[in-house]
Short mmCIF file of C-alpha atoms in Angstrom, two decimals:
data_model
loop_
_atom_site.label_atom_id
_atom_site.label_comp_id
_atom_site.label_asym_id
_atom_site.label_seq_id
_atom_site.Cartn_x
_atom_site.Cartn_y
_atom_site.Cartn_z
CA UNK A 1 -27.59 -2.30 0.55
CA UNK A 2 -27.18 -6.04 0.96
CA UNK A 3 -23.96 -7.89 1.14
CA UNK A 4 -22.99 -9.78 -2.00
CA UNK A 5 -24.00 -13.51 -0.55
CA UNK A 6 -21.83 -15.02 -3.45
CA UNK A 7 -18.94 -13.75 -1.61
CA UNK A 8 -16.51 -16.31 0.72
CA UNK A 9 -15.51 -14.38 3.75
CA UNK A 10 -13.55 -15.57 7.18
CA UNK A 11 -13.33 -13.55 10.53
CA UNK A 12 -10.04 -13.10 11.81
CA UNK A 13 -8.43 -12.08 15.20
CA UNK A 14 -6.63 -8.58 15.41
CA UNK A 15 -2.90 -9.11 13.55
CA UNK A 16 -1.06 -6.96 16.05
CA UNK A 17 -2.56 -8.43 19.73
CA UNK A 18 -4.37 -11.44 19.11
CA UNK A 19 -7.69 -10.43 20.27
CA UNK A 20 -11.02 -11.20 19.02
CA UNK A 21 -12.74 -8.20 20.77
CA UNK A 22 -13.26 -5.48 18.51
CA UNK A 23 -15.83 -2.71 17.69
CA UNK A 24 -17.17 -1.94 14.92
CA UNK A 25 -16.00 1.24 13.01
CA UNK A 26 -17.16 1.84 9.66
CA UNK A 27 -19.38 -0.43 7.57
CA UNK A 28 -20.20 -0.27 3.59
CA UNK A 29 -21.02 -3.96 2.78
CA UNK A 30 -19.05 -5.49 -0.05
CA UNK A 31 -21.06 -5.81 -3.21
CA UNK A 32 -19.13 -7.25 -6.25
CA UNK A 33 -17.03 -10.35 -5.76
CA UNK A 34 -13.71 -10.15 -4.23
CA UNK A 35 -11.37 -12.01 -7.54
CA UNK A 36 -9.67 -10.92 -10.41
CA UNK A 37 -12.86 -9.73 -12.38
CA UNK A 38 -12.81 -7.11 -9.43
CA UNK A 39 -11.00 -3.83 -9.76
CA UNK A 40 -10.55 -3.50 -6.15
CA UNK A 41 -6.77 -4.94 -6.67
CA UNK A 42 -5.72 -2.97 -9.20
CA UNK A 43 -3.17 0.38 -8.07
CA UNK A 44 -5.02 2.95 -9.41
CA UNK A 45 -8.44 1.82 -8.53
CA UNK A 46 -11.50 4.43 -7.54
CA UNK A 47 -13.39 1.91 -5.69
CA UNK A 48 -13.49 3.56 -2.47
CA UNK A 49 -16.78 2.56 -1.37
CA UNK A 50 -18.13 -0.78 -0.07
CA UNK A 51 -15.28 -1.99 1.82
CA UNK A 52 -16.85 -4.50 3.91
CA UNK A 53 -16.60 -3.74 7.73
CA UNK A 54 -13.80 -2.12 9.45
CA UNK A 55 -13.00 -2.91 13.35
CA UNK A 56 -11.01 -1.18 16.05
CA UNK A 57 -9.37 -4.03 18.16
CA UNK A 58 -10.57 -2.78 21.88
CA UNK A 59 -7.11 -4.23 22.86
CA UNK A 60 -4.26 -2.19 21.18
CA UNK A 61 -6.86 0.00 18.67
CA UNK A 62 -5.52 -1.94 15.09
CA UNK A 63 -8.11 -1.50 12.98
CA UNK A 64 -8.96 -3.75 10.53
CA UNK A 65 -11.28 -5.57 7.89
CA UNK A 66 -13.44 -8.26 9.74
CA UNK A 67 -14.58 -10.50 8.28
CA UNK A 68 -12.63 -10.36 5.17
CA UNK A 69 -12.07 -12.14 1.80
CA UNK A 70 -10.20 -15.75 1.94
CA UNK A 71 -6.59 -15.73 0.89
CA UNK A 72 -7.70 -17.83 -1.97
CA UNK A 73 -9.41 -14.69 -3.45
CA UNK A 74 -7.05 -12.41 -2.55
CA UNK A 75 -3.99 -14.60 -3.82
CA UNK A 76 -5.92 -15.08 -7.31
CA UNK A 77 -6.84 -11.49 -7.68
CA UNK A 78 -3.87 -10.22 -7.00
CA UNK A 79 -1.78 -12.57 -9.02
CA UNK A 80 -4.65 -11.85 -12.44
CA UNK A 81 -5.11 -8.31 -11.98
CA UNK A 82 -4.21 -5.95 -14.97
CA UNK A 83 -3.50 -2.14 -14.23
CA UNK A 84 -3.20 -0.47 -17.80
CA UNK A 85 -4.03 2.85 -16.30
CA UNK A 86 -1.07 2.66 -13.78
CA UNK A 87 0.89 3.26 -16.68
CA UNK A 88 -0.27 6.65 -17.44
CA UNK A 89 1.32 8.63 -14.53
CA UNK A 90 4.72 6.89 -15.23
CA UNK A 91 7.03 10.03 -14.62
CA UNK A 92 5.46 10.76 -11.39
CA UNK A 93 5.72 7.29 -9.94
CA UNK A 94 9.17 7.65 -11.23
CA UNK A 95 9.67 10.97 -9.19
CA UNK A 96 7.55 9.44 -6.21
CA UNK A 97 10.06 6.41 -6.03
CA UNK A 98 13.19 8.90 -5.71
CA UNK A 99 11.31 10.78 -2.62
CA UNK A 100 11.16 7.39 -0.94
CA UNK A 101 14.99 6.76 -2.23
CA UNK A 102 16.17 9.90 -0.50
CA UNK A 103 14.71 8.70 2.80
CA UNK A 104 15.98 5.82 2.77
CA UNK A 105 19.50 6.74 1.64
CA UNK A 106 19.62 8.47 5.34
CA UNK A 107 20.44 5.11 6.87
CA UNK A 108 21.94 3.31 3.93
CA UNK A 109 23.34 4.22 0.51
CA UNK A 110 24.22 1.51 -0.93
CA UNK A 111 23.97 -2.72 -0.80
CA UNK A 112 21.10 -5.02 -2.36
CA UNK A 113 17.74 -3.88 -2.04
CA UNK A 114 14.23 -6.46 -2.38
CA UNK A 115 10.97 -4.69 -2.76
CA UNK A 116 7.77 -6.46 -1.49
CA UNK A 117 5.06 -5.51 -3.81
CA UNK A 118 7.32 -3.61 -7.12
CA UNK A 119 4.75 -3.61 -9.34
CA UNK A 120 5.35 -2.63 -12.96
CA UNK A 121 9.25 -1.70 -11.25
CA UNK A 122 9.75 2.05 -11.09
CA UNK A 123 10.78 1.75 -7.39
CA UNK A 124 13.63 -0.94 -8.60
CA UNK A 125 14.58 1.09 -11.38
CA UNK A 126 15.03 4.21 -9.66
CA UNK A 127 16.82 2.30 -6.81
CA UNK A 128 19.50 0.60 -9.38
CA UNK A 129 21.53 3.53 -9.35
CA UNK A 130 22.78 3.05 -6.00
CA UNK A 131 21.56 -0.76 -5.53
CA UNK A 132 21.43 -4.16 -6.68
CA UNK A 133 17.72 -4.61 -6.76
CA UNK A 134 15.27 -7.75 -6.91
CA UNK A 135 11.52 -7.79 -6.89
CA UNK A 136 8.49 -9.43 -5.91
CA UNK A 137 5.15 -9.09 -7.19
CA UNK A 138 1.93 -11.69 -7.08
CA UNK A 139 0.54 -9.96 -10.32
CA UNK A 140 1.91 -11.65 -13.54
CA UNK A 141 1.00 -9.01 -15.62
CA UNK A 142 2.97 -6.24 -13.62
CA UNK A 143 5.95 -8.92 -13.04
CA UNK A 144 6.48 -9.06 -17.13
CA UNK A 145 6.42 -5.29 -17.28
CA UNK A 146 9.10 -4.69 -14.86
CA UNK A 147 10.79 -7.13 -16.97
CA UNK A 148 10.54 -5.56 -20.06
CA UNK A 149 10.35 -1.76 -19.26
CA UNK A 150 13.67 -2.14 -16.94
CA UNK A 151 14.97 -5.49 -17.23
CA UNK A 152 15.13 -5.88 -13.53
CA UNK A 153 15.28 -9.19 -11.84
CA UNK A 154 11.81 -9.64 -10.48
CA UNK A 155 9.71 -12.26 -9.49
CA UNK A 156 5.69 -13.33 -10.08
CA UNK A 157 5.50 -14.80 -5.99
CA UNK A 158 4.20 -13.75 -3.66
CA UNK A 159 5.56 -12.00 0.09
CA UNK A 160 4.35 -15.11 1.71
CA UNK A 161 6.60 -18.02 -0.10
CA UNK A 162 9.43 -15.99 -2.16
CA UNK A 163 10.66 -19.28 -3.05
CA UNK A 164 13.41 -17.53 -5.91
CA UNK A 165 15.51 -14.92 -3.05
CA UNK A 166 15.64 -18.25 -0.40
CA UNK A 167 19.47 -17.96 1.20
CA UNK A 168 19.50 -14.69 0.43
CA UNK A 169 19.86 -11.30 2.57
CA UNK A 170 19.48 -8.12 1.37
CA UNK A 171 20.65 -4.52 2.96
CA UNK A 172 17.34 -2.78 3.01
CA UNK A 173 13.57 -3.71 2.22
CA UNK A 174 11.09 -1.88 1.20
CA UNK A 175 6.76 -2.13 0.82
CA UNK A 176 5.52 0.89 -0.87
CA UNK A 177 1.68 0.88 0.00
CA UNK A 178 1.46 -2.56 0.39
CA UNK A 179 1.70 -3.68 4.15
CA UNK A 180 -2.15 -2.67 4.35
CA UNK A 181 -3.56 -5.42 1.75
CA UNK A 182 -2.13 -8.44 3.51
CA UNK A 183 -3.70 -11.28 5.46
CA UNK A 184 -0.86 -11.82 7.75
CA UNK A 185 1.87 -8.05 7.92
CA UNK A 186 2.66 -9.57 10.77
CA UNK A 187 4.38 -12.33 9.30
CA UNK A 188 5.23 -10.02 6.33
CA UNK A 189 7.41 -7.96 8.85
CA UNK A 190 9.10 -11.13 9.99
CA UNK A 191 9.79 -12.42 6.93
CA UNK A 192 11.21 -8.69 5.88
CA UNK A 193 13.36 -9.57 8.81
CA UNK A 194 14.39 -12.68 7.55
CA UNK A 195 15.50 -11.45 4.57
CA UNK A 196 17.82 -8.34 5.91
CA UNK A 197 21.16 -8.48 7.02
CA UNK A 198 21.67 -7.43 10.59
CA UNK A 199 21.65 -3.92 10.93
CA UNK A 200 19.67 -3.69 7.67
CA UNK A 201 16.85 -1.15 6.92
CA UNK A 202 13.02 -2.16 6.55
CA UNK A 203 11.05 0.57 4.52
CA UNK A 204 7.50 1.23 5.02
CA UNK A 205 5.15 3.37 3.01
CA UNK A 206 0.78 3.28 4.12
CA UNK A 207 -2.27 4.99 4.85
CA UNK A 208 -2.31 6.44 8.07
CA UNK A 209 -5.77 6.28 9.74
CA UNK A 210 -4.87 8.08 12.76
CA UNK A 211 -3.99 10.89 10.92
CA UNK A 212 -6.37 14.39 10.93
CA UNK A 213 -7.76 14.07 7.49
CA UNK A 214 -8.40 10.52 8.15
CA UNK A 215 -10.40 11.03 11.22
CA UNK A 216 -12.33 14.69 9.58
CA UNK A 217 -13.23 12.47 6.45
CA UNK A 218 -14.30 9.12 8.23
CA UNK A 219 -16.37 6.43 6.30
CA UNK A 220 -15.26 8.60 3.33
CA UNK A 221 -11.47 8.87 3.87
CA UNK A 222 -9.61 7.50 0.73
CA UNK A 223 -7.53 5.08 2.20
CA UNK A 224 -10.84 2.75 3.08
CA UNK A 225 -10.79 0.77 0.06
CA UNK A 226 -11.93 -2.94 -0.89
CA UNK A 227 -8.30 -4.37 -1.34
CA UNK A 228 -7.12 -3.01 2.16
CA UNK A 229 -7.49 -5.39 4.94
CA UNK A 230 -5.64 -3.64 7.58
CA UNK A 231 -5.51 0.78 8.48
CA UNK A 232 -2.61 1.62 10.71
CA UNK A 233 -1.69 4.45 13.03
CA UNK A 234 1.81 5.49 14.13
CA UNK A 235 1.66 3.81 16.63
CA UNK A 236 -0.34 0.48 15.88
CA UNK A 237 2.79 -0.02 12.98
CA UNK A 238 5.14 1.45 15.53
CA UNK A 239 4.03 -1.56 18.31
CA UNK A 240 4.13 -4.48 15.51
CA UNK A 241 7.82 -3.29 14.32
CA UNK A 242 9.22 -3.06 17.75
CA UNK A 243 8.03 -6.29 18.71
CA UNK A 244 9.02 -7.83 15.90
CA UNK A 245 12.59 -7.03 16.01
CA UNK A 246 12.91 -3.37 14.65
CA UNK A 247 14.20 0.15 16.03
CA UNK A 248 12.28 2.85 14.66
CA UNK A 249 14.58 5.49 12.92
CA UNK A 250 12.41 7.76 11.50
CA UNK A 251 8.71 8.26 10.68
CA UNK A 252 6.69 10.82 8.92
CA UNK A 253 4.34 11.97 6.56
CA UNK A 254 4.50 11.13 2.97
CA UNK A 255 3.59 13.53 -0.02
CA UNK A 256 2.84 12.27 -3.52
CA UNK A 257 3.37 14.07 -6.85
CA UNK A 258 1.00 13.41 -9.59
CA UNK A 259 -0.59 15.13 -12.21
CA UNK A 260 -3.19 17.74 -11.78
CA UNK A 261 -5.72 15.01 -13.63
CA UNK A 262 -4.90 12.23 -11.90
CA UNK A 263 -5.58 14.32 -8.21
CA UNK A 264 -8.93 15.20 -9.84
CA UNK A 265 -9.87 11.81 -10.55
CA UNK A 266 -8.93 10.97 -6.87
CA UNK A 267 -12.18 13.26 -6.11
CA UNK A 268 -14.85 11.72 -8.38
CA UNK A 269 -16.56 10.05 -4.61
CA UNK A 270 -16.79 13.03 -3.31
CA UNK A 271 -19.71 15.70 -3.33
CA UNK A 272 -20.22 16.37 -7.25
CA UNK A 273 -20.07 19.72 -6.41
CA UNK A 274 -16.46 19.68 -5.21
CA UNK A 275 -15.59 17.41 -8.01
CA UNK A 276 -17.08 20.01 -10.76
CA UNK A 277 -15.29 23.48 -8.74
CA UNK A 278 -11.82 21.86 -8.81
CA UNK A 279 -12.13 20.03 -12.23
CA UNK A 280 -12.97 23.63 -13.49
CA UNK A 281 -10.45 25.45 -11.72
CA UNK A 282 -8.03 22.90 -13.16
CA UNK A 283 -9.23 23.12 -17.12
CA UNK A 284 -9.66 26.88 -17.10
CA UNK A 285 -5.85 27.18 -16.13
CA UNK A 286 -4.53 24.31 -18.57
CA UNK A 287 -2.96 22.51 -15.93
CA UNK A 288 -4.62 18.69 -16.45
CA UNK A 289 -1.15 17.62 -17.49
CA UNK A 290 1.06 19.66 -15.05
CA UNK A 291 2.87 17.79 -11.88
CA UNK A 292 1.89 18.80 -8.14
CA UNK A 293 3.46 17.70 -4.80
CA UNK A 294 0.46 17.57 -2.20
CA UNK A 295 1.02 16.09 1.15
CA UNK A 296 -2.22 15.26 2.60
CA UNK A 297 -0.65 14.17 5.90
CA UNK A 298 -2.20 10.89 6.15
CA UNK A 299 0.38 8.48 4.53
CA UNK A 300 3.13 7.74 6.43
CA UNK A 301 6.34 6.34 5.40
CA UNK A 302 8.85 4.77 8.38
CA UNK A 303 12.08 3.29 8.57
CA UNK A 304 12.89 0.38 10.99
CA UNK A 305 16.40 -1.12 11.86
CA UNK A 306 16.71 -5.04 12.23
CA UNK A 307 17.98 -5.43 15.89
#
């Protein structure tokens, strides 16, 4: 199927070398503008089809989205999107915030804490216990319910010009899933830099494409989605933090818990008949509204020191 022609895109050299020589990996054309009237941006979005065309740089093997959307339409549909749905699963996102709390409380327990990316705020409100917490978030509509649902201090700006935490530094940093949807992480990672205190802990939570299930599923994997404009492996992310400034401290996998329902609606792009044997499975034992922790192996969360 054609690519939408209405849609602006720019090429782009690979983030983590430089290099404009890539190969082509997977390739589902885009087909529905790339701006706020798109549900590609929003958190809990099932587009995982036509993602444009995904690279592997034959320098250091980032792979990436090329060409991709302009910054203008990212920036705009970030900072419109509306994500009632992400409200649904509100106790698991709770719970899934505290998993990322305990690994980060390894290397730091307590201090000031910015989050990159804090959406509606769970991460910031499960982090207040321990931390004096400020957040940024493009989307205006997520940026007033982190204000109202927790009262945390939080910001509608985005990770490129965080004009409200200027001067400030800040004992650990964290991006939950949101390193992967940026023009520049590059710069992101510097400017998490910026921001810390020396010593101070950056926290990183993303797909991981060089994982099994990532390379068994392929063009089908879940983590190839519209919004994302970069995949990383271990050791792509690994490269970029070290030479950016970071020691690596730990990295791993990263299970999720969620509903039974919401992990069945994570399957509605896959064969029907999978879809229909789970979904069944599921309703026969009356678990739609029951919590499971499933580790799928291919997100990985990592903590970097400043150096």
């Amino acid at each position: 199927m054609a690519e939408d022609s209405s849609l602006l895109l720019e090429e782009a050299p690979c983030n983590l070398c430089g290099s404009r020589e890539s190969a082509v990996l997977y390739q589902r054309p885009y087909l529905t503008p790339h701006d706020q009237e798109s549900g590609a941006f929003a958190a809990t979005t099932d587009e995982f089809r036509n993602y444009g065309r995904i690279v592997r740089c034959l320098k250091c093997g980032l792979c990436y989205t090329n060409p991709r959307p302009t910054a203008e339409a990212i920036l705009s549909g970030y900072g419109n999107y509306v994500d009632e749905s992400y409200l649904l699963e509100s106790s698991s996102r709770s719970i899934n915030a505290h998993l990322s709390l305990n690994t980060i409380r390894r290397f730091v327990s307590a201090g000031s804490l910015l989050e990159f990316g804090s959406s509606v705020g769970y991460f910031l409100n499960a982090a207040r216990t321990d931390f004096e917490v400020t957040g940024l978030e493009p989307s205006r509509w997520a940026t007033q319910e982190a204000q109202k649902r927790f009262k945390v201090e939080c910001y509608a700006e985005s990770i490129e010009n965080p004009k409200s935490i200027q001067g400030r530094s800040f004992d650990v940093v964290a991006m939950s899933d949101v390193i992967e949807h940026l023009l520049d992480p590059k710069a992101a990672i510097l400017s998490s830099r910026n921001f810390l205190k020396p010593g101070g802990i950056l926290y990183l939570l993303t797909p991981d494409i060089g994982s099994l299930s990532a390379k068994i599923m392929r063009s089908y994997w879940w983590g190839l989605r519209p919004a994302h404009i970069y995949y990383f492996s271990r050791q792509t992310l690994t490269r970029m933090l070290i030479e950016n400034g970071f020691e690596i401290l730990t990295i791993k996998s990263f299970g999720r818990i969620f509903s039974y329902s919401y992990w069945l609606s994570r399957l509605k792009n896959y064969p029907k008949s999978v879809f229909l044997t789970v979904g069944g499975v599921i309703k026969a034992l009356g678990l739609e509204n029951k919590l499971a922790y499933i580790d799928t192996r291919d997100s990985m969360e990592i903590c970097a020191r400043k150096r």
